[in-house]
XYZ file of C-alpha atoms in Angstrom:
770
model
C -11.542 50.503 27.594
C -15.111 50.358 26.353
C -14.090 50.232 22.765
C -11.774 47.306 23.581
C -14.476 45.511 25.125
C -16.714 46.095 22.212
C -14.058 44.733 19.870
C -13.664 41.581 22.034
C -17.459 41.008 22.078
C -17.603 41.473 18.300
C -14.930 38.911 17.956
C -16.784 36.288 20.105
C -20.051 37.057 18.180
C -18.144 36.348 14.997
C -16.858 33.190 16.298
C -20.239 32.083 17.877
C -22.908 31.950 15.050
C -26.205 33.661 15.940
C -28.241 32.680 12.787
C -27.145 29.340 11.788
C -28.222 26.863 14.471
C -26.428 23.940 12.887
C -23.122 25.769 13.602
C -24.314 26.775 17.066
C -24.798 23.150 17.901
C -21.380 22.206 17.012
C -20.000 24.955 19.265
C -22.115 23.690 22.325
C -20.971 20.341 21.773
C -17.258 21.288 21.835
C -17.770 23.446 25.133
C -19.722 20.443 26.792
C -16.988 18.010 25.952
C -13.922 20.369 26.626
C -14.783 21.912 30.048
C -15.420 18.684 32.099
C -12.455 17.062 30.642
C -9.965 19.962 31.302
C -11.401 20.220 35.000
C -11.143 16.456 35.561
C -7.479 16.281 33.893
C -6.209 19.228 36.033
C -7.317 17.781 39.185
C -5.923 14.521 38.307
C -2.787 15.839 37.246
C -1.972 17.581 40.705
C -2.986 14.519 42.401
C -0.760 12.281 40.360
C 2.115 14.591 40.455
C 2.334 14.389 44.282
C 2.132 10.506 44.242
C 4.567 9.966 41.353
C 6.972 12.585 42.905
C 7.567 10.574 45.839
C 7.585 7.125 43.993
C 10.267 8.821 41.712
C 12.426 9.714 44.867
C 12.308 6.084 46.073
C 13.017 4.562 42.579
C 15.947 6.947 42.453
C 17.496 5.622 45.600
C 16.990 2.057 44.440
C 18.344 2.643 41.008
C 21.406 4.165 42.745
C 21.905 1.202 44.958
C 21.696 -1.080 41.865
C 24.391 1.038 40.146
C 26.723 0.829 43.221
C 26.191 -3.011 43.245
C 26.761 -3.256 39.476
C 29.909 -0.909 39.264
C 31.564 -2.606 42.644
C 31.098 -5.896 41.110
C 33.003 -4.750 38.061
C 35.666 -2.799 39.695
C 36.128 -5.455 42.354
C 36.612 -8.137 39.651
C 39.264 -6.188 37.857
C 41.114 -5.350 40.977
C 40.879 -9.144 42.051
C 42.236 -9.999 38.570
C 45.260 -7.627 39.178
C 45.991 -9.436 42.458
C 45.773 -13.065 41.008
C 47.968 -11.921 38.046
C 50.686 -10.243 40.183
C 50.748 -13.500 42.482
C 51.097 -15.729 39.557
C 54.143 -17.638 39.286
C 55.078 -16.267 35.739
C 55.009 -12.636 37.089
C 57.052 -13.436 40.332
C 59.820 -15.455 38.349
C 60.149 -13.054 35.483
C 60.383 -9.867 37.980
C 64.113 -8.860 37.993
C 65.142 -11.916 35.978
C 68.587 -11.691 34.248
C 68.291 -11.907 30.349
C 64.527 -11.436 30.628
C 64.486 -9.220 27.581
C 65.593 -12.223 25.472
C 63.541 -14.866 27.114
C 61.115 -14.890 24.324
C 59.301 -18.180 25.653
C 58.793 -16.692 28.917
C 57.457 -13.698 27.404
C 55.081 -15.685 25.197
C 53.860 -17.612 28.349
C 53.005 -14.216 29.971
C 51.204 -13.285 26.769
C 49.275 -16.476 26.977
C 48.520 -15.808 30.603
C 47.402 -12.158 29.748
C 45.063 -13.614 26.982
C 43.590 -16.265 29.483
C 42.909 -13.505 32.135
C 41.549 -11.040 29.673
C 39.178 -13.494 28.268
C 37.717 -13.810 31.616
C 36.634 -10.147 31.706
C 35.570 -8.316 28.495
C 35.992 -4.639 29.883
C 39.782 -5.105 30.293
C 41.336 -3.842 26.872
C 45.033 -4.308 27.631
C 47.238 -5.619 30.167
C 50.755 -4.141 30.577
C 53.864 -5.641 32.680
C 56.865 -3.559 33.372
C 59.955 -4.988 34.748
C 62.362 -2.329 36.156
C 65.723 -3.971 36.316
C 65.544 -4.883 32.640
C 63.645 -1.548 31.495
C 61.330 -3.921 29.537
C 57.762 -3.465 29.085
C 55.227 -6.257 27.660
C 51.950 -5.549 26.400
C 49.123 -7.668 25.482
C 48.652 -5.616 22.080
C 51.956 -4.254 21.481
C 54.207 -7.098 22.443
C 57.565 -6.555 24.086
C 59.555 -3.070 24.005
C 62.300 -1.354 25.720
C 61.187 1.268 28.006
C 63.019 3.669 25.436
C 60.705 2.632 22.870
C 57.485 1.946 24.335
C 54.678 4.499 23.617
C 53.281 4.522 27.090
C 56.608 5.129 29.005
C 55.364 8.137 30.711
C 52.283 6.107 31.973
C 54.669 3.665 33.621
C 56.698 6.525 35.344
C 53.524 8.081 36.544
C 52.329 4.678 37.688
C 55.592 4.009 39.618
C 55.200 7.616 41.306
C 51.842 7.180 42.687
C 51.279 6.923 46.316
C 50.215 3.499 47.745
C 50.728 0.021 46.126
C 47.496 -0.256 44.214
C 44.715 1.880 43.100
C 42.736 3.382 40.015
C 44.460 6.282 37.993
C 44.213 8.145 34.708
C 47.674 7.939 33.596
C 48.864 10.642 31.131
C 48.784 8.768 27.586
C 46.181 6.053 28.500
C 43.783 8.515 30.070
C 44.273 11.000 27.113
C 43.083 7.846 24.872
C 40.104 7.257 27.144
C 41.365 4.626 29.185
C 40.834 4.483 33.090
C 43.851 2.110 34.537
C 44.256 0.187 37.569
C 47.672 0.244 38.902
C 49.496 -2.394 41.123
C 53.214 -2.130 41.962
C 55.282 -5.205 42.030
C 56.261 -7.156 44.028
C 52.989 -7.445 46.163
C 52.940 -7.356 50.022
C 56.646 -5.903 49.931
C 58.059 -3.036 51.567
C 60.945 -2.444 49.410
C 61.023 -0.198 46.490
C 58.787 -1.311 43.733
C 60.685 -3.241 41.045
C 58.006 -3.144 38.480
C 54.367 -2.527 37.808
C 51.135 -4.030 36.507
C 48.691 -2.016 34.677
C 44.951 -3.306 33.751
C 43.528 -0.553 31.172
C 39.814 -0.190 30.762
C 38.211 1.807 28.288
C 36.283 4.726 30.094
C 33.281 4.607 27.830
C 32.662 0.994 28.381
C 32.486 1.550 32.361
C 30.333 4.760 31.843
C 27.687 2.530 29.914
C 27.211 0.663 33.149
C 26.259 3.670 34.861
C 22.818 3.948 33.421
C 20.608 6.843 34.550
C 18.526 9.453 32.958
C 20.076 11.487 30.056
C 20.070 14.520 32.351
C 21.368 12.757 35.428
C 25.025 12.743 36.287
C 26.796 10.293 38.208
C 30.188 10.243 39.677
C 32.350 7.642 41.474
C 35.192 9.051 43.848
C 37.987 6.709 45.684
C 38.670 6.958 49.145
C 41.741 9.020 48.464
C 39.506 11.839 47.219
C 40.300 11.083 43.324
C 37.562 11.083 40.713
C 37.230 7.539 39.226
C 34.579 7.949 36.696
C 32.028 10.737 35.705
C 29.272 10.395 33.408
C 29.547 13.969 32.236
C 33.026 13.515 31.125
C 36.254 15.178 32.534
C 36.998 12.060 34.603
C 40.457 12.358 33.874
C 40.717 16.160 35.022
C 38.482 15.824 37.959
C 37.102 19.121 37.298
C 33.695 18.448 38.797
C 35.364 17.301 41.944
C 36.898 20.694 42.364
C 34.232 22.830 41.124
C 30.929 21.208 42.416
C 30.189 22.117 46.128
C 27.681 19.395 46.325
C 30.112 16.491 45.406
C 32.797 18.189 47.747
C 30.175 18.213 50.531
C 29.192 14.549 49.947
C 32.811 13.470 49.620
C 33.937 15.077 52.775
C 30.794 14.104 54.954
C 30.117 11.208 56.976
C 27.774 8.318 56.691
C 27.083 5.712 54.268
C 23.907 6.813 52.211
C 21.505 9.679 52.149
C 19.432 11.758 49.757
C 18.326 15.447 49.679
C 17.014 18.040 47.644
C 19.541 21.069 47.152
C 18.460 24.705 47.741
C 18.829 27.578 45.362
C 17.824 28.647 41.823
C 18.595 25.074 40.033
C 17.374 22.602 42.605
C 18.791 19.061 42.548
C 17.697 15.751 43.841
C 20.865 14.259 45.157
C 21.477 10.564 46.309
C 24.811 9.146 47.685
C 26.149 6.037 48.835
C 29.674 4.892 50.176
C 31.123 1.460 50.138
C 33.142 -0.493 52.311
C 36.060 0.067 49.842
C 35.616 3.758 50.676
C 34.475 4.638 47.139
C 31.662 7.094 47.068
C 28.669 7.185 44.485
C 26.998 10.321 44.008
C 23.931 11.075 41.858
C 22.565 14.424 40.789
C 19.295 14.836 38.883
C 18.018 18.337 38.290
C 14.433 18.827 39.715
C 13.106 20.072 36.520
C 14.275 16.832 34.843
C 12.205 14.684 37.489
C 9.144 17.033 36.418
C 9.835 16.457 32.747
C 9.741 12.769 33.388
C 6.186 13.119 34.252
C 5.264 15.353 31.586
C 3.332 12.298 29.981
C 0.263 13.389 32.435
C 0.095 16.614 30.445
C 0.472 14.960 27.252
C -2.381 12.469 28.361
C -4.685 15.316 29.195
C -4.038 17.193 25.811
C -4.563 13.913 23.907
C -7.702 13.092 25.791
C -9.086 16.535 25.159
C -8.097 16.423 21.652
C -9.774 12.988 21.106
C -12.996 13.602 22.673
C -13.270 16.804 21.295
C -12.846 15.509 17.887
C -15.416 12.738 18.265
C -17.745 15.384 19.458
C -17.209 17.623 16.721
C -17.416 14.558 14.335
C -20.833 13.459 15.777
C -22.589 16.656 15.808
C -21.409 17.371 12.319
C -22.864 14.033 11.124
C -26.137 14.220 12.889
C -26.815 17.880 11.871
C -25.545 17.565 8.436
C -27.945 14.486 7.784
C -31.121 16.390 8.770
C -30.102 19.719 7.596
C -28.128 19.088 4.242
C -31.097 18.290 1.998
C -33.270 21.419 3.118
C -30.258 23.640 2.827
C -29.601 22.535 -0.795
C -33.238 22.857 -1.793
C -33.679 26.406 -0.397
C -30.721 27.608 -1.743
C -31.413 26.473 -5.275
C -35.011 27.784 -4.768
C -33.443 31.334 -3.832
C -31.048 31.115 -6.736
C -34.250 30.326 -9.152
C -36.270 33.101 -7.593
C -33.332 35.535 -7.751
C -32.659 34.925 -11.268
C -36.551 35.245 -12.225
C -36.912 38.482 -10.456
C -39.316 37.523 -8.019
C -39.659 38.327 -4.381
C -39.377 35.998 -1.826
C -43.235 35.828 -0.719
C -44.174 35.345 -4.447
C -42.687 31.926 -4.737
C -45.035 29.287 -5.718
C -44.671 25.658 -4.202
C -45.483 24.066 -7.355
C -42.799 26.151 -9.154
C -40.373 25.263 -6.346
C -41.007 21.614 -6.789
C -40.400 21.904 -10.541
C -37.409 23.715 -9.906
C -36.261 20.895 -7.592
C -37.125 18.297 -10.388
C -35.267 20.121 -12.946
C -32.252 20.242 -10.796
C -32.661 16.243 -10.335
C -32.958 16.004 -14.154
C -29.615 17.991 -14.812
C -27.839 15.707 -12.255
C -29.124 12.740 -13.941
C -28.053 13.815 -17.284
C -24.532 14.665 -15.802
C -24.222 11.021 -14.657
C -25.351 9.776 -17.937
C -22.306 11.751 -19.553
C -20.060 10.397 -17.053
C -21.025 6.635 -17.595
C -20.611 7.318 -21.505
C -17.090 8.802 -20.915
C -15.846 6.043 -18.743
C -17.231 3.329 -21.235
C -14.013 2.941 -22.973
C -12.083 1.837 -19.612
C -15.011 -0.647 -18.735
C -14.463 -2.190 -22.072
C -10.669 -2.675 -21.754
C -11.375 -4.221 -18.232
C -13.579 -6.607 -19.750
C -11.065 -7.581 -22.623
C -8.344 -8.041 -19.862
C -10.543 -10.541 -18.143
C -10.956 -12.485 -21.485
C -7.236 -12.807 -21.608
C -7.428 -14.888 -18.416
C -8.935 -18.594 -18.192
C -12.542 -18.644 -16.623
C -15.217 -21.176 -15.724
C -18.358 -21.627 -17.757
C -20.708 -19.559 -15.404
C -18.209 -16.810 -15.602
C -17.872 -17.020 -19.407
C -21.774 -16.560 -19.706
C -21.475 -13.466 -17.555
C -18.865 -12.097 -19.886
C -20.866 -12.929 -23.042
C -23.655 -10.591 -21.411
C -21.250 -7.693 -20.969
C -19.706 -8.283 -24.490
C -23.111 -7.709 -26.037
C -23.462 -4.680 -23.864
C -20.154 -3.258 -25.082
C -20.735 -4.019 -28.889
C -17.966 -6.858 -28.925
C -18.901 -9.483 -31.521
C -19.074 -13.182 -30.209
C -18.591 -14.618 -33.621
C -15.454 -14.615 -35.940
C -11.993 -15.445 -35.768
C -9.796 -13.743 -32.905
C -6.325 -13.562 -32.890
C -4.132 -11.812 -30.154
C -0.790 -10.013 -30.804
C 1.614 -9.026 -28.218
C 4.104 -6.235 -28.737
C 7.104 -5.705 -26.718
C 9.892 -2.916 -26.933
C 13.450 -4.291 -27.177
C 16.622 -2.938 -25.355
C 14.931 -0.932 -22.633
C 18.152 -1.646 -20.747
C 20.155 1.001 -22.617
C 17.270 3.222 -23.677
C 18.362 6.717 -21.970
C 15.457 8.776 -22.789
C 13.445 7.254 -20.076
C 13.812 6.198 -16.384
C 13.411 2.769 -15.277
C 10.159 3.690 -13.706
C 8.761 5.121 -16.747
C 7.921 1.916 -18.387
C 4.081 2.636 -18.462
C 4.939 5.906 -20.628
C 6.570 3.709 -23.195
C 3.637 1.228 -23.464
C 1.202 4.082 -23.604
C 2.857 5.578 -26.787
C 3.058 1.927 -28.315
C -0.676 1.343 -27.557
C -1.525 4.704 -29.215
C 0.272 3.930 -32.702
C -0.994 0.441 -32.519
C -4.585 1.580 -32.053
C -4.214 4.044 -34.870
C -2.866 1.456 -37.342
C -5.364 -0.904 -36.234
C -8.419 1.172 -37.138
C -6.848 1.475 -40.803
C -7.203 -2.366 -41.436
C -9.673 -2.907 -44.277
C -10.964 -6.559 -43.423
C -10.408 -6.757 -39.713
C -11.479 -4.816 -36.388
C -10.429 -4.880 -32.894
C -9.114 -3.248 -29.806
C -5.671 -2.453 -28.281
C -5.182 -2.662 -24.246
C -2.295 -2.631 -21.933
C -1.525 -5.272 -19.386
C 0.088 -4.347 -16.099
C 1.731 -1.416 -17.881
C 4.561 -3.659 -19.325
C 3.125 -5.018 -22.728
C 0.711 -3.564 -25.435
C -1.752 -6.209 -26.721
C -3.801 -5.971 -29.854
C -7.144 -8.296 -30.141
C -7.961 -8.740 -33.676
C -11.351 -9.928 -35.003
C -11.815 -11.156 -38.596
C -15.053 -12.300 -40.364
C -15.892 -15.762 -40.111
C -15.372 -16.008 -43.960
C -11.661 -15.201 -43.731
C -9.174 -17.772 -44.818
C -5.979 -18.510 -42.726
C -3.740 -17.250 -45.574
C -5.758 -13.904 -45.552
C -5.467 -13.535 -41.789
C -1.896 -14.221 -41.783
C -1.022 -11.851 -44.391
C -3.020 -8.844 -42.815
C -1.484 -9.616 -39.342
C 2.126 -9.765 -40.965
C 1.479 -6.550 -42.884
C 0.108 -4.898 -39.734
C 3.069 -5.936 -37.585
C 5.427 -4.498 -40.107
C 3.647 -1.078 -40.052
C 3.927 -1.010 -36.188
C 7.451 -1.752 -36.284
C 8.418 0.873 -39.118
C 6.160 3.592 -37.400
C 7.773 3.368 -33.999
C 11.185 3.060 -35.286
C 10.598 6.119 -37.416
C 8.751 8.266 -35.233
C 9.803 7.098 -31.609
C 13.073 5.234 -32.415
C 11.557 2.094 -30.686
C 12.690 -1.465 -31.769
C 9.664 -3.713 -31.165
C 9.147 -7.379 -31.372
C 5.523 -9.009 -31.688
C 4.523 -12.317 -31.171
C 1.065 -13.536 -32.604
C -0.878 -16.403 -31.270
C -3.143 -18.963 -33.166
C -6.796 -18.273 -34.570
C -9.551 -19.030 -31.790
C -12.931 -18.294 -30.515
C -13.804 -15.351 -28.325
C -14.187 -17.620 -25.330
C -10.785 -19.104 -25.958
C -8.997 -15.759 -26.285
C -6.727 -16.508 -23.239
C -5.220 -19.351 -25.346
C -4.392 -17.133 -28.363
C -2.760 -14.614 -25.618
C -0.641 -17.462 -24.157
C 0.445 -18.553 -27.456
C 1.567 -15.025 -28.500
C 3.470 -14.719 -25.288
C 5.374 -18.225 -25.941
C 5.979 -17.087 -29.496
C 7.740 -13.989 -28.151
C 10.356 -16.525 -26.262
C 12.123 -17.154 -29.866
C 13.745 -13.736 -29.626
C 16.342 -15.203 -27.764
C 17.890 -17.548 -30.424
C 16.215 -15.388 -33.427
C 17.667 -12.046 -32.709
C 17.355 -10.906 -36.401
C 13.524 -11.622 -36.602
C 10.943 -9.017 -35.144
C 7.494 -10.748 -36.025
C 7.053 -14.413 -34.402
C 4.001 -16.619 -35.297
C 3.146 -19.175 -32.930
C 2.164 -21.634 -35.931
C 5.756 -21.477 -37.436
C 7.031 -22.082 -34.002
C 5.024 -25.268 -33.629
C 5.862 -26.495 -37.141
C 9.674 -25.810 -36.720
C 9.935 -27.099 -33.126
C 12.631 -29.922 -32.833
C 15.510 -30.983 -30.524
C 18.921 -30.855 -32.035
C 21.930 -32.328 -29.993
C 23.601 -29.805 -28.081
C 26.725 -29.490 -26.006
C 27.171 -26.749 -23.463
C 30.420 -24.626 -24.532
C 32.316 -25.171 -21.400
C 35.777 -24.264 -22.773
C 34.405 -20.852 -23.647
C 32.879 -20.306 -20.230
C 36.268 -21.058 -18.576
C 38.152 -18.875 -20.860
C 35.837 -16.090 -20.234
C 36.205 -16.228 -16.485
C 40.232 -16.153 -16.926
C 40.002 -13.082 -19.305
C 37.593 -11.552 -16.686
C 40.059 -12.106 -13.827
C 43.064 -10.664 -15.870
C 41.139 -7.495 -16.814
C 40.750 -8.105 -20.588
C 37.283 -6.902 -20.916
C 37.314 -6.979 -24.866
C 38.399 -10.501 -25.076
C 35.820 -11.628 -22.520
C 32.895 -9.801 -24.666
C 34.196 -11.638 -27.833
C 34.065 -15.016 -25.986
C 30.359 -13.762 -24.682
C 29.372 -13.436 -28.523
C 30.897 -16.676 -29.419
C 28.986 -18.286 -26.409
C 25.534 -16.827 -27.566
C 26.122 -18.102 -31.198
C 26.905 -21.521 -29.664
C 23.821 -21.906 -27.361
C 21.333 -20.194 -29.904
C 22.036 -23.036 -32.126
C 20.017 -25.327 -29.778
C 16.757 -23.358 -30.826
C 15.227 -23.861 -27.508
C 14.273 -21.182 -25.143
C 14.615 -23.537 -22.028
C 18.109 -24.744 -23.112
C 19.363 -21.153 -24.021
C 18.080 -19.343 -20.866
C 19.411 -22.444 -18.655
C 23.004 -21.923 -20.519
C 22.995 -18.346 -19.694
C 22.065 -19.203 -15.904
C 25.157 -21.730 -15.853
C 27.393 -19.171 -17.151
C 26.292 -16.545 -14.554
C 26.712 -19.201 -11.892
C 30.191 -20.061 -13.367
C 31.347 -16.442 -13.363
C 30.231 -15.883 -9.615
C 31.918 -19.037 -8.648
C 35.168 -18.162 -10.185
C 35.083 -14.997 -8.112
C 34.390 -17.146 -4.960
C 37.188 -19.486 -5.580
C 39.680 -16.354 -5.521
C 38.578 -15.731 -1.785
C 35.769 -16.568 0.520
C 32.807 -13.994 0.466
C 33.978 -12.130 -2.664
C 31.060 -13.245 -4.777
C 28.836 -11.465 -2.183
C 30.169 -8.185 -3.377
C 28.415 -8.836 -6.585
C 25.009 -8.455 -5.132
C 22.345 -11.084 -4.341
C 19.979 -10.408 -7.239
C 21.867 -11.213 -10.273
C 19.759 -14.131 -11.232
C 16.451 -12.067 -11.036
C 18.118 -9.157 -12.979
C 18.862 -11.998 -15.834
C 15.302 -13.161 -15.694
C 14.077 -9.690 -16.668
C 16.001 -9.938 -20.031
C 13.821 -11.337 -22.912
C 15.883 -11.114 -26.179
C 19.391 -12.227 -27.121
C 20.425 -8.591 -27.463
C 19.141 -7.726 -23.746
C 21.071 -10.458 -22.391
C 24.225 -9.867 -24.230
C 23.911 -6.071 -23.136
C 23.379 -7.039 -19.424
C 26.127 -9.259 -19.179
C 28.821 -6.693 -21.212
C 27.150 -3.623 -19.644
C 26.453 -4.822 -15.901
C 28.098 -7.876 -14.920
C 31.385 -7.513 -16.542
C 32.292 -3.938 -15.078
C 30.795 -4.995 -11.688
C 33.213 -7.956 -11.762
C 36.109 -5.813 -12.800
C 35.307 -3.372 -9.947
C 35.368 -6.259 -7.276
C 38.652 -7.471 -8.635
C 40.234 -4.175 -8.546
C 39.230 -3.427 -5.099
C 40.527 -6.756 -3.992
C 44.036 -6.047 -5.532
C 44.280 -2.751 -4.272
C 43.290 -3.231 -0.575
C 44.105 -6.890 0.316
C 45.207 -7.189 3.893
C 46.488 -10.852 3.147
C 49.368 -9.446 0.816
C 50.642 -7.365 3.652
C 51.010 -10.359 5.870
C 52.422 -12.408 3.002
C 55.306 -9.543 2.609
C 56.010 -9.749 6.130
C 56.327 -13.583 6.355
C 58.601 -13.543 3.049
C 60.896 -10.933 4.557
C 61.404 -13.153 7.819
C 61.642 -16.132 5.583
C 64.510 -14.324 3.578
C 66.455 -12.558 6.341
C 69.516 -14.423 7.891
C 69.137 -15.787 11.541
C 68.174 -12.961 14.198
C 65.414 -11.037 15.773
C 63.127 -9.283 13.345
C 61.111 -6.992 15.511
C 57.462 -6.170 15.149
C 58.643 -2.392 14.632
C 60.944 -3.269 11.931
C 58.388 -5.322 9.990
C 55.649 -2.664 10.444
C 58.221 0.075 8.823
C 58.504 -2.339 5.990
C 54.932 -2.621 5.006
C 54.453 1.010 6.314
C 51.469 0.422 8.906
C 51.775 0.771 12.673
C 53.230 -2.066 14.988
C 49.911 -2.481 16.797
C 47.774 -2.473 13.524
C 50.360 -5.231 11.971
C 49.946 -7.237 15.363
C 46.216 -7.295 15.057
C 46.286 -8.081 11.335
C 48.885 -10.949 11.903
C 46.758 -12.352 14.471
C 43.684 -12.332 12.226
C 45.302 -13.659 9.007
C 47.644 -16.299 10.363
C 45.843 -17.295 13.686
C 48.970 -16.968 15.600
C 50.809 -13.819 17.221
C 53.841 -12.243 15.650
C 56.117 -13.720 18.185
C 54.703 -17.287 17.946
C 55.229 -16.958 14.061
C 58.838 -16.056 14.714
C 59.576 -19.006 17.108
C 57.706 -21.462 14.613
C 59.857 -20.086 11.707
C 63.110 -20.530 13.768
C 62.144 -24.131 14.845
C 61.453 -25.084 11.308
C 64.798 -23.752 10.237
C 66.455 -25.816 12.943
C 64.586 -28.915 11.739
C 65.979 -28.542 8.363
C 69.590 -27.861 9.831
C 69.050 -30.998 12.040
C 67.959 -32.971 9.024
C 70.481 -31.796 6.283
C 73.709 -31.234 8.416
C 75.815 -32.507 11.212
C 76.025 -29.360 13.270
C 75.325 -29.749 16.902
C 72.564 -28.409 18.752
C 74.225 -25.442 20.209
C 75.743 -24.491 16.588
C 72.277 -24.892 15.237
C 70.864 -22.954 18.150
C 73.251 -20.097 17.145
C 72.461 -20.088 13.777
C 68.738 -19.683 14.275
C 69.358 -16.998 16.801
C 68.711 -18.893 20.041
C 70.510 -20.042 22.995
C 70.559 -24.077 23.321
C 68.261 -23.726 26.378
C 65.775 -21.512 24.435
C 65.963 -23.764 21.294
C 65.011 -26.711 23.596
C 62.046 -24.915 25.018
C 61.001 -23.881 21.577
C 61.114 -27.536 20.241
C 59.108 -28.758 23.250
C 56.354 -26.323 22.538
C 56.116 -26.796 18.881
C 57.417 -30.306 18.043
C 56.681 -31.872 21.712
C 60.385 -33.314 21.742
C 63.988 -32.109 22.170
C 66.262 -31.262 19.204
C 68.175 -34.427 19.805
C 65.056 -36.501 20.000
C 64.061 -35.075 16.525
C 67.337 -35.771 14.978
C 67.039 -39.341 16.248
C 63.543 -39.717 14.905
C 64.874 -38.994 11.429
C 67.497 -41.824 11.564
């Protein structure tokens, strides 16, 4: 035990310095900040926990009541909708009606009624009406179907077998798909055996979102018959929680209207429940640990406060101590070093020698600083040259002239700027797009090496924004324009050959006019402008600004519209080689203008026409090409780069969009169904038959038909038959009864269909044609 205490004491003494006063101050500062803060935070935590726990329980009761009000409003609204639908004239007239299965207009009116009610409540996903005498089911989504063909036949049988006339239930098929169904047997207010049933299906997940609550809180709704309606933890259909949870069982079987209590046992829970006038019981269960976890921010606040104040105390102690102690520490350490290296003892150190050693140390630091300044001298000179490439005021120029003298840049002589750019970086595979600075660095080194070899010129090479290499030449005042041009042309050719031979780079260079140092920015602007001629002089690599001025003219030019139209047609048809050939012809035609602005505008017009041609094929298709095409085109500076971008980027992207359009067009499915209905003889074409024709499910075809045509499948069938009847009324002398038989209708149904779509009877329509 004694040895253990000694080890602990030795460890503490190691952590708490005994000889370094500065470190001990830091430790004392940390302790003085931490202890009061921890004590105050602990007291505040216990006091706040008691207050917040009571407030949390009050909020939990209020939250449950808000949930009850919200859910009762939703459930009662759906129940009221079911009652209104059941009492509507359409439901009462169709129930047990003879020939109801072929009464398409009556079915359509019911579907319109379903849609009207469904629009008033977004929670209702489907409305199903079943007529027992005709064994017919009518669904808002699926349409009309016989009981033997209807996918929810088991649900209807289960609904008819349920006790009572109305109530919530999880039917076998709908419940398995996550739907809670409100069942109402028909007719209402009758003591007879039910002759039909009305089902309103609501997605369980949609209702569960309205429950709210904390992530660890569970909420359950039980109806007056003891059946589980909704469980936030899942398993609402099986009602497992109602059978296995004794807390829920006790609440449901108990009396009263509302209460709140904390359960006993290992896992304590805060339970709140409320019973409504309809007999539904709402039960909320929240683990007590989860309630405590909600208040964990108090602990986080204490830890954060301790950490912040501790950090501030350490920083202040460190700053104040270091400012006073650091110079002395450095001098004493350096003095000990000199004393040790000289073999002297501590008491024999002379003060003058000690100061001399300090001055020697400072002198070495001064020399080190001078070496650093000389090392960064080229970077400062390059920065000055880049400033000269920009226009500046008179006062700014005077300051720059002083810096030029300091860096050895002559103020007299002829100055010329050459700008070099690497061609075809779009297809360069050796570098990533983000490695442009690497390419510029390599070009800059080659240019600087060749510039140093010029016999009658001097200068510097810099890079601007890691995108272009710039050579700044200085020729003596006695140099003639012919001599300057000859040396620049020779230098440009040497740079081109060297980069092509050693780095496999194709380089173009623009050369500005002769100017003074103060006007160097003007020569730089001219060099960049000369480089624009790459767009229509693809075979040339060296561009003099003075040549561009002499040859500048404005020839008559006509935009090649016929090539543009043919190119769009070949792209749509998938003939990519022919489209690229037309692109080559287009480039030759626009280069004949010999104007950078005209050429670039022509390419922009061509891009706009290609995008518009795709938009004409279908709204929104052009958006699949992306929204930065014009920005990409602006990055191309030469004719070859523009050609490569169109052929390597735009054309393949266009082909991809066209291919996807042809393979996945939902409109083609609907058109095929419409063609099938129009080509078949008179008779009923069921939704199932048409869905089997195009190999999709009936429900998907119904939704697709509604989206593409704007009307339902049944409406389109009726409209088609009315149009056929109109043609027969116009071109034949058949009676109305004969025409009704030929289009697959009874005379009565044909009259009703005409009234719906033509606002007149068939006889009136025939008279209007005469």
